Coordinates of C-alpha atoms and ligand atoms in Angstrom, one line a residue:
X1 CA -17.0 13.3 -25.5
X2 CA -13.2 14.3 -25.8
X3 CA -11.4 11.3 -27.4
X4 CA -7.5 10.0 -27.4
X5 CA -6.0 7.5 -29.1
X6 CA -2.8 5.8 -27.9
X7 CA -0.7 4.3 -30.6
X8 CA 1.6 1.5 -31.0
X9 CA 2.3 0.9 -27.6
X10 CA 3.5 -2.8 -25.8
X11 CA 0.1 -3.4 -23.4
X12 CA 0.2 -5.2 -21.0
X13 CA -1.6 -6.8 -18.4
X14 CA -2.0 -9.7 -15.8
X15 CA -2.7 -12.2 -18.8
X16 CA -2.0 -10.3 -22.7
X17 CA 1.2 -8.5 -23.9
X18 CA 1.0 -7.0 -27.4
X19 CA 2.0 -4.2 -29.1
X20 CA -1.4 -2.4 -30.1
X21 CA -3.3 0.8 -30.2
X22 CA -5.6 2.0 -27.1
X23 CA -8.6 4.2 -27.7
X24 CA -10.0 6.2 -24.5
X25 CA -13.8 8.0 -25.2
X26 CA -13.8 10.4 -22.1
X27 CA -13.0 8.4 -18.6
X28 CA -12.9 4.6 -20.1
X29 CA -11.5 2.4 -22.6
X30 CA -13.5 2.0 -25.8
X31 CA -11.5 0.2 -28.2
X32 CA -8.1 -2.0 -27.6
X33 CA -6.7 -3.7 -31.4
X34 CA -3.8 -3.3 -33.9
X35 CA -3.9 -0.5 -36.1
X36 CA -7.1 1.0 -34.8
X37 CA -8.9 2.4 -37.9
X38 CA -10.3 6.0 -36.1
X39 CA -9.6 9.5 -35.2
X40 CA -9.1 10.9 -32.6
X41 CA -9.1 14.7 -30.8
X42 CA -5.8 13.4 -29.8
X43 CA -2.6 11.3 -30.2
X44 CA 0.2 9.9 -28.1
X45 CA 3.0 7.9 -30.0
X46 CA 3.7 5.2 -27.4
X47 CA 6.3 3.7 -29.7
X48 CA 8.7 2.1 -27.3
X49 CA 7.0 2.3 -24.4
X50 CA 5.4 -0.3 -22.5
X51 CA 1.4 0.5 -21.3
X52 CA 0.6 -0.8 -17.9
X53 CA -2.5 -0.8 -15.7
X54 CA -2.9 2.4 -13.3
X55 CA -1.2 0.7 -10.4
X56 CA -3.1 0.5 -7.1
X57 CA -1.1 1.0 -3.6
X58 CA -3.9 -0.9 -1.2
X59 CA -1.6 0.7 1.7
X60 CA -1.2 4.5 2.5
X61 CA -1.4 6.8 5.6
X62 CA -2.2 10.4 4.2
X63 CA -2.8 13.0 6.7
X64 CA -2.9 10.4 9.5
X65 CA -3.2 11.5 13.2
X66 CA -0.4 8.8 14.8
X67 CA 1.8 8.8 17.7
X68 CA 1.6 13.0 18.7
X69 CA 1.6 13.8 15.4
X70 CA 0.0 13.9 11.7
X71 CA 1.5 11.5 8.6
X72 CA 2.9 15.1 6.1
X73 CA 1.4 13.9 3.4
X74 CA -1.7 15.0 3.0
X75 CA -4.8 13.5 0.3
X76 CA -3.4 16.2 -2.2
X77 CA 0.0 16.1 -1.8
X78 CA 0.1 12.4 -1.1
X79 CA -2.2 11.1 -4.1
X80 CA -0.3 13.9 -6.8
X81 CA 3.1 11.9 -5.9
X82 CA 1.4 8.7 -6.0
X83 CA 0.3 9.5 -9.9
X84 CA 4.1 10.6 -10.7
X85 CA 4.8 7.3 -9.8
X86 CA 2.4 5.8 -12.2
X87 CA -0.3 5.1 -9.0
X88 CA -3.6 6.7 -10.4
X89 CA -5.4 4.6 -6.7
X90 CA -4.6 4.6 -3.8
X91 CA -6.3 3.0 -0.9
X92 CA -6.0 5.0 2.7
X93 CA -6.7 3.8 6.1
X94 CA -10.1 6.0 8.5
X95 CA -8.9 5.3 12.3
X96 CA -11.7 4.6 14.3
X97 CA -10.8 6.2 17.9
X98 CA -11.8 3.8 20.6
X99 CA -14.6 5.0 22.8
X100 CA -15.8 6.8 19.3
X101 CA -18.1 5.6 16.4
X102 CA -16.8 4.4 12.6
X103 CA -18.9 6.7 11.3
X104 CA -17.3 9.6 13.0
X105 CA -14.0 8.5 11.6
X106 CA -15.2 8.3 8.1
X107 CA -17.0 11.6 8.2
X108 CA -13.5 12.9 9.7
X109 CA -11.6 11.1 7.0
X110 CA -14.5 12.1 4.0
X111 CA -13.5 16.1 5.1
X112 CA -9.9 15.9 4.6
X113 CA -10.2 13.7 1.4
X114 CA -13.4 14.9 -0.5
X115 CA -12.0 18.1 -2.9
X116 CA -8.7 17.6 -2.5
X117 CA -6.9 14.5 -3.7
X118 CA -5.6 15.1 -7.0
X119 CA -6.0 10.9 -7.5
X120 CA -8.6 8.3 -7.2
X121 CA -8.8 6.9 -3.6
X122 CA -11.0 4.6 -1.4
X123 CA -10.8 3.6 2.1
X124 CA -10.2 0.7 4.7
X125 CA -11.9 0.8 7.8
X126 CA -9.9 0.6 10.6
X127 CA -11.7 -0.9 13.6
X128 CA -9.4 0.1 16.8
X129 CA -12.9 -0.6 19.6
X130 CA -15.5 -3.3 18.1
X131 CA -18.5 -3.2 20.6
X132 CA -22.0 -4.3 20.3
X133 CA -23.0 -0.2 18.5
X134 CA -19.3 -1.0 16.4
X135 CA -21.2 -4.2 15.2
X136 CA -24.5 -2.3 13.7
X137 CA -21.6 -0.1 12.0
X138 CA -20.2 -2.6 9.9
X139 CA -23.3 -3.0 7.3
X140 CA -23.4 0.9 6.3
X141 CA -19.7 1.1 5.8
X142 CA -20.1 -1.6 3.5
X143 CA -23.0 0.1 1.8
X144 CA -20.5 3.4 1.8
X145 CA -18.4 1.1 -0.3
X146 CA -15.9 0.2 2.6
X147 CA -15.6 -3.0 2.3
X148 CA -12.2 -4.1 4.0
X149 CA -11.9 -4.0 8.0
X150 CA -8.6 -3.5 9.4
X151 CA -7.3 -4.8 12.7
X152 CA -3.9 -3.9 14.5
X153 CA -2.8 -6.6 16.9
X154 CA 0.0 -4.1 18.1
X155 CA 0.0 -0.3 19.5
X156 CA -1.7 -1.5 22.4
X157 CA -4.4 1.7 24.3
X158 CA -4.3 3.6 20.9
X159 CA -5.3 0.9 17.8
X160 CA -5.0 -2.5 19.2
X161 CA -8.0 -5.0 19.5
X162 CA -7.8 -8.1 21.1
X163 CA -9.0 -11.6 19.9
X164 CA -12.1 -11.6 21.4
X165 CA -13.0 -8.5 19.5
X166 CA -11.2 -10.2 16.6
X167 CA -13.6 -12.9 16.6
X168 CA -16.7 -10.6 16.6
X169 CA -15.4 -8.8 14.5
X170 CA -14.6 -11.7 11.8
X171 CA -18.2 -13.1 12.5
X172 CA -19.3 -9.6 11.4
X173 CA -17.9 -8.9 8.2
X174 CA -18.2 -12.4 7.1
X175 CA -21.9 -11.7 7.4
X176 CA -21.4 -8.8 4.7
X177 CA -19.3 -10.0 2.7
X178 CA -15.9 -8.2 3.4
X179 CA -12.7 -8.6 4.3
X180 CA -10.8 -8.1 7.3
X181 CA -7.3 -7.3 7.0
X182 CA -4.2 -7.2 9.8
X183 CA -1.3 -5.8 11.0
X184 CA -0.4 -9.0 12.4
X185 CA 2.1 -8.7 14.9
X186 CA 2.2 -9.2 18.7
X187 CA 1.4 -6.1 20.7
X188 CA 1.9 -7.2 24.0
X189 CA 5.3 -8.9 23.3
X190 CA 6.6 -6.3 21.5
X191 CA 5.7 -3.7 24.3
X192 CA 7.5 -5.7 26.8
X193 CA 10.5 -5.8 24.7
X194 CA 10.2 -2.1 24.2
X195 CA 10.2 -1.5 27.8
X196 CA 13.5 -3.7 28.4
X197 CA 15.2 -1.9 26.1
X198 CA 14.3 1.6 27.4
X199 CA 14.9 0.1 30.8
X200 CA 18.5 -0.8 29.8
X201 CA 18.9 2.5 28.2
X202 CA 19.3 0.9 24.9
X203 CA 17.6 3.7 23.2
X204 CA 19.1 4.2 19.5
X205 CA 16.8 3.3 16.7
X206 CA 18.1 0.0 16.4
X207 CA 16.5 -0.9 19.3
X208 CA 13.0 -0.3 17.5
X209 CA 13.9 -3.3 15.6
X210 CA 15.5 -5.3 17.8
X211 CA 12.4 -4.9 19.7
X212 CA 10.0 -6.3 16.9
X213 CA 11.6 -9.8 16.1
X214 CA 10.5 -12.4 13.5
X215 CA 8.8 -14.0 16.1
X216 CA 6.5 -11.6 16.7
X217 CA 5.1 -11.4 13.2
X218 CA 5.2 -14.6 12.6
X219 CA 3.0 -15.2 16.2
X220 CA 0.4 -13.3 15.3
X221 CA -0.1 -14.0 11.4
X222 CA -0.2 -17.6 12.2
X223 CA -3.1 -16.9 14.7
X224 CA -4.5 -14.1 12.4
X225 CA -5.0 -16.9 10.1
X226 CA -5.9 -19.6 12.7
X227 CA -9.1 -16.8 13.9
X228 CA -9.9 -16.4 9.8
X229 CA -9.7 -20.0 9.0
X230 CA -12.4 -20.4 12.4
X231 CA -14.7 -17.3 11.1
X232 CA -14.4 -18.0 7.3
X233 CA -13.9 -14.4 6.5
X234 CA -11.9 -13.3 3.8
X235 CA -8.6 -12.2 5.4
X236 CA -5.5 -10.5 4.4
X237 CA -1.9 -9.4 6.2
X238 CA -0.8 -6.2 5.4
X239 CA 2.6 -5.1 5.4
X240 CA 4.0 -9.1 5.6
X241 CA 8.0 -9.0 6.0
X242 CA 9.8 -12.3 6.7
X243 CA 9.9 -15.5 6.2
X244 CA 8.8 -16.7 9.7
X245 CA 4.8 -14.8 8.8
X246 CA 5.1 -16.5 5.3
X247 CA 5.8 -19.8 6.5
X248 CA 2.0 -19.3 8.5
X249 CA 0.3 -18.2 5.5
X250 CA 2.3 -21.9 3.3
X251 CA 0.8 -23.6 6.6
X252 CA -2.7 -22.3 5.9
X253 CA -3.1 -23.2 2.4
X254 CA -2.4 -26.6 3.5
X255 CA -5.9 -26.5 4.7
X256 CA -6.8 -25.0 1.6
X257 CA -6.9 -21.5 3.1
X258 CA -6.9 -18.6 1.4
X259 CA -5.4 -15.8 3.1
X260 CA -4.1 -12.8 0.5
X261 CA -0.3 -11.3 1.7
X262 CA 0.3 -7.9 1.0
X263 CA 5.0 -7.0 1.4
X264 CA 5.7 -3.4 0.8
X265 CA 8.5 -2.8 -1.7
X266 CA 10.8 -1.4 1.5
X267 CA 10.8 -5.2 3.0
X268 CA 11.8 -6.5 -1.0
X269 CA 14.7 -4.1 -0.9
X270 CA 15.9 -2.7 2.3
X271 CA 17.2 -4.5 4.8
X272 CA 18.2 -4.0 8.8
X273 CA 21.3 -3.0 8.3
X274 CA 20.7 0.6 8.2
X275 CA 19.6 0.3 11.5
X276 CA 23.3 1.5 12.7
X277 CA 23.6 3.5 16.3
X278 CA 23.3 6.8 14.7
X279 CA 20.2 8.9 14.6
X280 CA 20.2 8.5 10.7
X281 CA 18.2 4.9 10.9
X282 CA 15.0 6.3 12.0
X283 CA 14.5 6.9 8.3
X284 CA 13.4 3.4 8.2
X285 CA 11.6 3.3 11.7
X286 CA 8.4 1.8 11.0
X287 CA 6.3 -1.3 11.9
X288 CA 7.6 -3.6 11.2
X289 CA 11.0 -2.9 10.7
X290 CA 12.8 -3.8 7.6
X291 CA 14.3 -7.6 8.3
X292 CA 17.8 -9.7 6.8
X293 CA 18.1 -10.5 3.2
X294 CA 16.7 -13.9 3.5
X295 CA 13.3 -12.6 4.2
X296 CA 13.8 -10.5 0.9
X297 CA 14.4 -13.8 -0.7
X298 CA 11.2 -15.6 0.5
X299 CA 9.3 -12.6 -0.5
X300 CA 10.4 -12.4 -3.8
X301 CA 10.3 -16.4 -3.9
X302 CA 6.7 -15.6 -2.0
X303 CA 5.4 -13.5 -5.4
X304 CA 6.5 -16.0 -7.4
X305 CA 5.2 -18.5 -5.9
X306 CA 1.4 -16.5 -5.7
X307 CA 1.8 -16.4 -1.7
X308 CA 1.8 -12.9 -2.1
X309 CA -0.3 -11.0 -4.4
X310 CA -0.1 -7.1 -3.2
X311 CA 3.3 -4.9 -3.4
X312 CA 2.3 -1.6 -1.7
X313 CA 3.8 0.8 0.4
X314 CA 2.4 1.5 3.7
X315 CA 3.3 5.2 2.4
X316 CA 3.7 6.7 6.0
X317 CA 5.6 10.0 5.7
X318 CA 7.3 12.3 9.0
X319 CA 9.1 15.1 8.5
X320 CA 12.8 14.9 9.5
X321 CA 11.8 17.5 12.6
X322 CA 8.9 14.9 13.5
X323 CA 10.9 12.4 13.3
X324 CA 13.4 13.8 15.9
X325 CA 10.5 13.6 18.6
X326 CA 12.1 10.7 19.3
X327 CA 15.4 11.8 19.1
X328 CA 16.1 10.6 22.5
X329 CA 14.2 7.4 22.5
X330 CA 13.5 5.1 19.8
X331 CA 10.2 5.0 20.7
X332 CA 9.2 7.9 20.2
X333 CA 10.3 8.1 16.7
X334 CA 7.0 8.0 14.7
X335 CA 6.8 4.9 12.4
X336 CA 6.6 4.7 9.0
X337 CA 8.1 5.9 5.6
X338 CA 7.4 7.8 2.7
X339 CA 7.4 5.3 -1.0
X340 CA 3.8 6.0 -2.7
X341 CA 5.8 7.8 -5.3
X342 CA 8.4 5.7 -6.2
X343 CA 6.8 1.8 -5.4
X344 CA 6.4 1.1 -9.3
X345 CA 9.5 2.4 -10.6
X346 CA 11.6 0.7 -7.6
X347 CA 9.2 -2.6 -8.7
X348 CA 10.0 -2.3 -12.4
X349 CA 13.5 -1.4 -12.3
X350 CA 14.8 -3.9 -9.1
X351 CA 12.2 -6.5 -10.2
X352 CA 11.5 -6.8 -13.9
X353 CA 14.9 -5.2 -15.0
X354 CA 17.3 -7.1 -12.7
X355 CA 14.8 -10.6 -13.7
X356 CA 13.1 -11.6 -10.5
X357 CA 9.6 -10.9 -11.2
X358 CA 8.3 -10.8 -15.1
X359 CA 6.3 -8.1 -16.4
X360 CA 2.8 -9.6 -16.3
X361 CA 4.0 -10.5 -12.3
X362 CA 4.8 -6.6 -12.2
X363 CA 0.9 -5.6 -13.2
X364 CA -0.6 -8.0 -11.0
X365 CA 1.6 -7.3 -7.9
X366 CA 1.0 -3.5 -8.8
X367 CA -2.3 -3.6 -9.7
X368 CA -4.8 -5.9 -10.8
X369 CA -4.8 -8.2 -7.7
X370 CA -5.1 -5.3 -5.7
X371 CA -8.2 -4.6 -8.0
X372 CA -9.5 -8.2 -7.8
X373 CA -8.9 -8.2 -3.9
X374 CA -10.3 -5.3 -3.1
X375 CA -13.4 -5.3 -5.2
X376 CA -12.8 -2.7 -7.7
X377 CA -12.1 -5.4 -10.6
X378 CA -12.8 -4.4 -13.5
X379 CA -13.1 -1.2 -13.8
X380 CA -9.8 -0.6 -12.2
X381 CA -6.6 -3.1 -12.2
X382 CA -6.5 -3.8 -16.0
X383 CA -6.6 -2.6 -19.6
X384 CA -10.3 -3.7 -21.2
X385 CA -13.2 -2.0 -22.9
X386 CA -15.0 -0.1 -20.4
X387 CA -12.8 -0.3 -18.1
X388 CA -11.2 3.6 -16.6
X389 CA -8.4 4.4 -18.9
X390 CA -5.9 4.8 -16.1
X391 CA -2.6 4.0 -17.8
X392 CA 1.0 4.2 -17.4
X393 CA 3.4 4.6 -20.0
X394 CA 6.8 3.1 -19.0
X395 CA 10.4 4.1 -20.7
X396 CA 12.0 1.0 -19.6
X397 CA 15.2 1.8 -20.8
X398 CA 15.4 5.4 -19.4
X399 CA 17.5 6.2 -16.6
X400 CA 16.7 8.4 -13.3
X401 CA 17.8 9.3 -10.0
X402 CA 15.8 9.4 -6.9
X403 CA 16.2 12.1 -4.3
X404 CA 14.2 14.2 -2.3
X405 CA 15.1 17.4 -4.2
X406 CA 12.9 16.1 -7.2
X407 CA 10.1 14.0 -5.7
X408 CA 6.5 15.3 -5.2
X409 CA 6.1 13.8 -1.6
X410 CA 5.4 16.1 1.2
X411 CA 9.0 14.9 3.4
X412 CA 12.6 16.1 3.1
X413 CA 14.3 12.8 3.0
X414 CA 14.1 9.5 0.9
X415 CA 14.7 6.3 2.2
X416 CA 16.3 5.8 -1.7
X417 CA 18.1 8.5 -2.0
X418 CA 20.8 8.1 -5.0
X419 CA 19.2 5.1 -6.1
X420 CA 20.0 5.3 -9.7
X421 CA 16.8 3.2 -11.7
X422 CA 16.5 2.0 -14.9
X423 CA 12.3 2.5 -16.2
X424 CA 10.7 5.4 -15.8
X425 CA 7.1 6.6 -16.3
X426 CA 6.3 9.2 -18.8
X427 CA 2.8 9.8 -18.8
X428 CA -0.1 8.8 -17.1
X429 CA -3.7 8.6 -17.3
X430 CA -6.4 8.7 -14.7
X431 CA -10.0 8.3 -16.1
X432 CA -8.7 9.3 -19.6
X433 CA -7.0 12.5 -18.7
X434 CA -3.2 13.2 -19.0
X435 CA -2.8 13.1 -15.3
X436 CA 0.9 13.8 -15.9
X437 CA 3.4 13.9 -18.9
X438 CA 7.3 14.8 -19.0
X439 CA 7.3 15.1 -14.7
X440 CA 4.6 18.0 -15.2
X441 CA 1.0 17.4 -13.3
X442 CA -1.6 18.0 -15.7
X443 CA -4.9 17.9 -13.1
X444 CA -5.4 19.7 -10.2
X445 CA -6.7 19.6 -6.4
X446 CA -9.8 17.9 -6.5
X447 CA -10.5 16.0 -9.3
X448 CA -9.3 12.3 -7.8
X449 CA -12.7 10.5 -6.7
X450 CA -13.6 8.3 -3.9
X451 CA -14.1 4.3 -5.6
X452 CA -16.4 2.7 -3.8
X453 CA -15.7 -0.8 -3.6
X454 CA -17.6 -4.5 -3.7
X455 CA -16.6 -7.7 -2.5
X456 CA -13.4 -9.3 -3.4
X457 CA -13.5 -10.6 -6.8
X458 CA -9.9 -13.0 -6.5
Ligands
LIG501 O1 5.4 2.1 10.6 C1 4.2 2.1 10.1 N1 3.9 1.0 9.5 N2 3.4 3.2 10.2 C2 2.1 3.3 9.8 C3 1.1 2.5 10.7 C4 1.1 1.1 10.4 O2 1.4 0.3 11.3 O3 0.8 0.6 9.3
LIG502 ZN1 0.8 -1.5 10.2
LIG503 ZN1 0.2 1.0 7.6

């Protein structure tokens, strides 16, 4: 069995920070402690560098079928960018299509996946039609190792349930043990504003956001949570951007209810303004849209505070040219935005280097809650003995520019583009390999696995 042995490097995790050596016996950790008395086939010098978790984006769209047309990334292209950005997991979403079975989806998803990502992956389920043959479903997904159920309450006659199925669908994965998850916002409201504004020819993609206020996502969080707290399922809002959806998850644990909050790093550090009259802001078209900087301040008050334990990305990428299908109508525009390359160095640089999160926030925001929540704890999430050695060694003084001419994501723009950073990760390891070193990819197609999850272990 090939061995490597890490040197002198700052580790770091959700509860330990010291400088130490690492020793990796082919896909695991088998010995963390100063000064490690062994040799090995090989040897990094992490002098300098800080050693972090693989990190884990819970939230990515790869090779996604959505509104006429397919998400560019696909499990190859989208995972390979994901481990130049220090993300050795990343978890992806199977569509059910109404009228169609879960295990059709999966077997859909499992073809485009299996052989080809270049990074460890797992999936969410996402149930778009739960019926009484849905229902029998849910138990052999969570045997497949599926154990998280998502819901849209918006994009009504393509992935929207209602509450009733909500409610079934709750009582069901309760029974197994899993989680159900939410893209809580309200459908029909936000369809009605939609149609207004197209009415009034208001059709520039400012009018996606304007159509998607606060209220709607705070709406249907609160009663996301209100359906949860009824079930007793483990629950969990994906993609939470203001403060008005916070405030309903605070309100919650008054009752002493748990209900995890996933933000994406574009709601930390974009905001609405680029949302001008021009074409150029359907670069952040997505849902839902990026909000006012005090809802970046009661996110980053919302990590600190352990209301919100995920940063991901809801890595959703569209070509510029698919992006102008809806040149002429905001709503057209497909939603979403690429980031699964860049989510840990935007984290580290904007959050630990400009002191608004600490480092140990940084690895469990990044990683190990997304590990705990998602029942993959601890073999992923964390540095231990027998653990995967996925690891990321951070420069955290070294400077870089982000721009589409240099990233590894399948799209032509960035939504950063110019954003000068401060941290940048070296090397990484994915189930003791050198998955990349120096900006080079050191594995190929292929040898990222599917994880196959348990229940959350928070
Ligand atoms: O705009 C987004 N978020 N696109 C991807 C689908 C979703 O809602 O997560
Ligand atoms: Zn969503
Ligand atoms: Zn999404």
């Amino acid at each position: 069995m090939a061995s490597l042995l890490i040197k002198n490097g700052r580790v770091v995790t959700a509860d330990s920070d010291a400088v130490c050596d690492i020793l990796v016996e082919g896909e695991t950790i088998a010995a963390i402690g100063k000064n490690l008395p062994v040799q090995a086939d090989e040897t990094i010098d992490a002098t300098g560098k800080i050693i972090v978790p693989g990190g884990i984006d819970p939230h990515v769209h790869l090779d996604m079928p959505f509104m006429g047309t397919f998400s560019s990334d696909t499990h190859e292209t989208g995972t390979r960018a994901a481990l130049h950005g220090g993300t050795t997991t990343a978890i992806d979403f199977v569509l059910q299509k109404q009228g169609h079975s879960l295990r059709e989806a999966l077997t859909e998803w499992q073809g485009r996946a299996t052989g080809t990502a270049v990074g460890d992956y797992s999936f969410h389920m996402a149930v778009t039609d739960f019926n009484p043959s849905t229902k029998e479903e849910i138990k052999d997904m969570v045997a497949e190792g599926i154990t998280s159920f998502k819901t849209f309450m918006a994009y009504k006659g393509a992935l929207m349930i209602d509450d009733a199925q909500m409610v079934g669908l709750m009582q069901e994965v309760r029974r197994h043990g899993g989680l159900v998850t939410a893209h809580a916002t309200n459908g029909d409201m936000i369809d009605t504003l939609i149609a207004q504004h197209r009415a009034a020819g208001k059709l520039t993609p400012r009018y996606h956001y304007l159509s998607q206020p606060e209220v709607t996502e705070a709406e249907a969080s609160g009663r996301f949570a209100d359906i949860a707290n009824y079930t007793g399922v483990n629950s969990y809002i994906v993609h939470l951007t203001c403060e008005g959806a916070l405030n309903q998850v605070r309100r919650a644990t008054e009752r002493n209810q748990r209900v995890f909050v996933e933000t994406c790093i574009q709601y930390l550090l974009l905001d609405a303004s680029l949302y001008g009259d021009d074409f150029e802001g359907a670069k952040w078209v997505m849902s839902p849209p990026l909000r006012e900087p005090k809802d970046q301040q009661t996110l980053w008050a919302g990590i600190n505070q352990g209301l919100v334990q995920v940063v991901g990305t809801d890595h959703c990428p569209f070509m510029w040219e698919q992006k102008r299908m809806g040149a002429d109508d905001f709503s057209k525009i497909p939603n979403g935005h690429p980031a699964i390359e860049h989510r840990m160095e935007l984290l580290f640089s904007e959050g630990v280097n400009k002191g608004r999160i600490s480092l140990q926030k940084f690895v469990e925001v990044s990683s190990t809650n997304s590990a705990k929540i998602f029942g993959m704890f601890p073999r992923k999430g964390t540095i231990s003995i027998g653990a995967d050695a996925d690891l990321v060694l951070i420069d955290p003084e070294k400077k870089h520019t982000i721009s589409a001419e240099t990233h590894h994501m399948n799209v032509d723009y960035s939504g950063y583009e110019g954003w000068e950073l401060t941290g940048k990760i070296e090397t990484v390891l994915l189930r003791g390999q050198v998955a990349v070193d120096a900006g080079e990819t050191k594995v190929g197609r292929g040898y990222g696995q599917f994880i196959k999850r348990g229940p959350v272990n928070y």
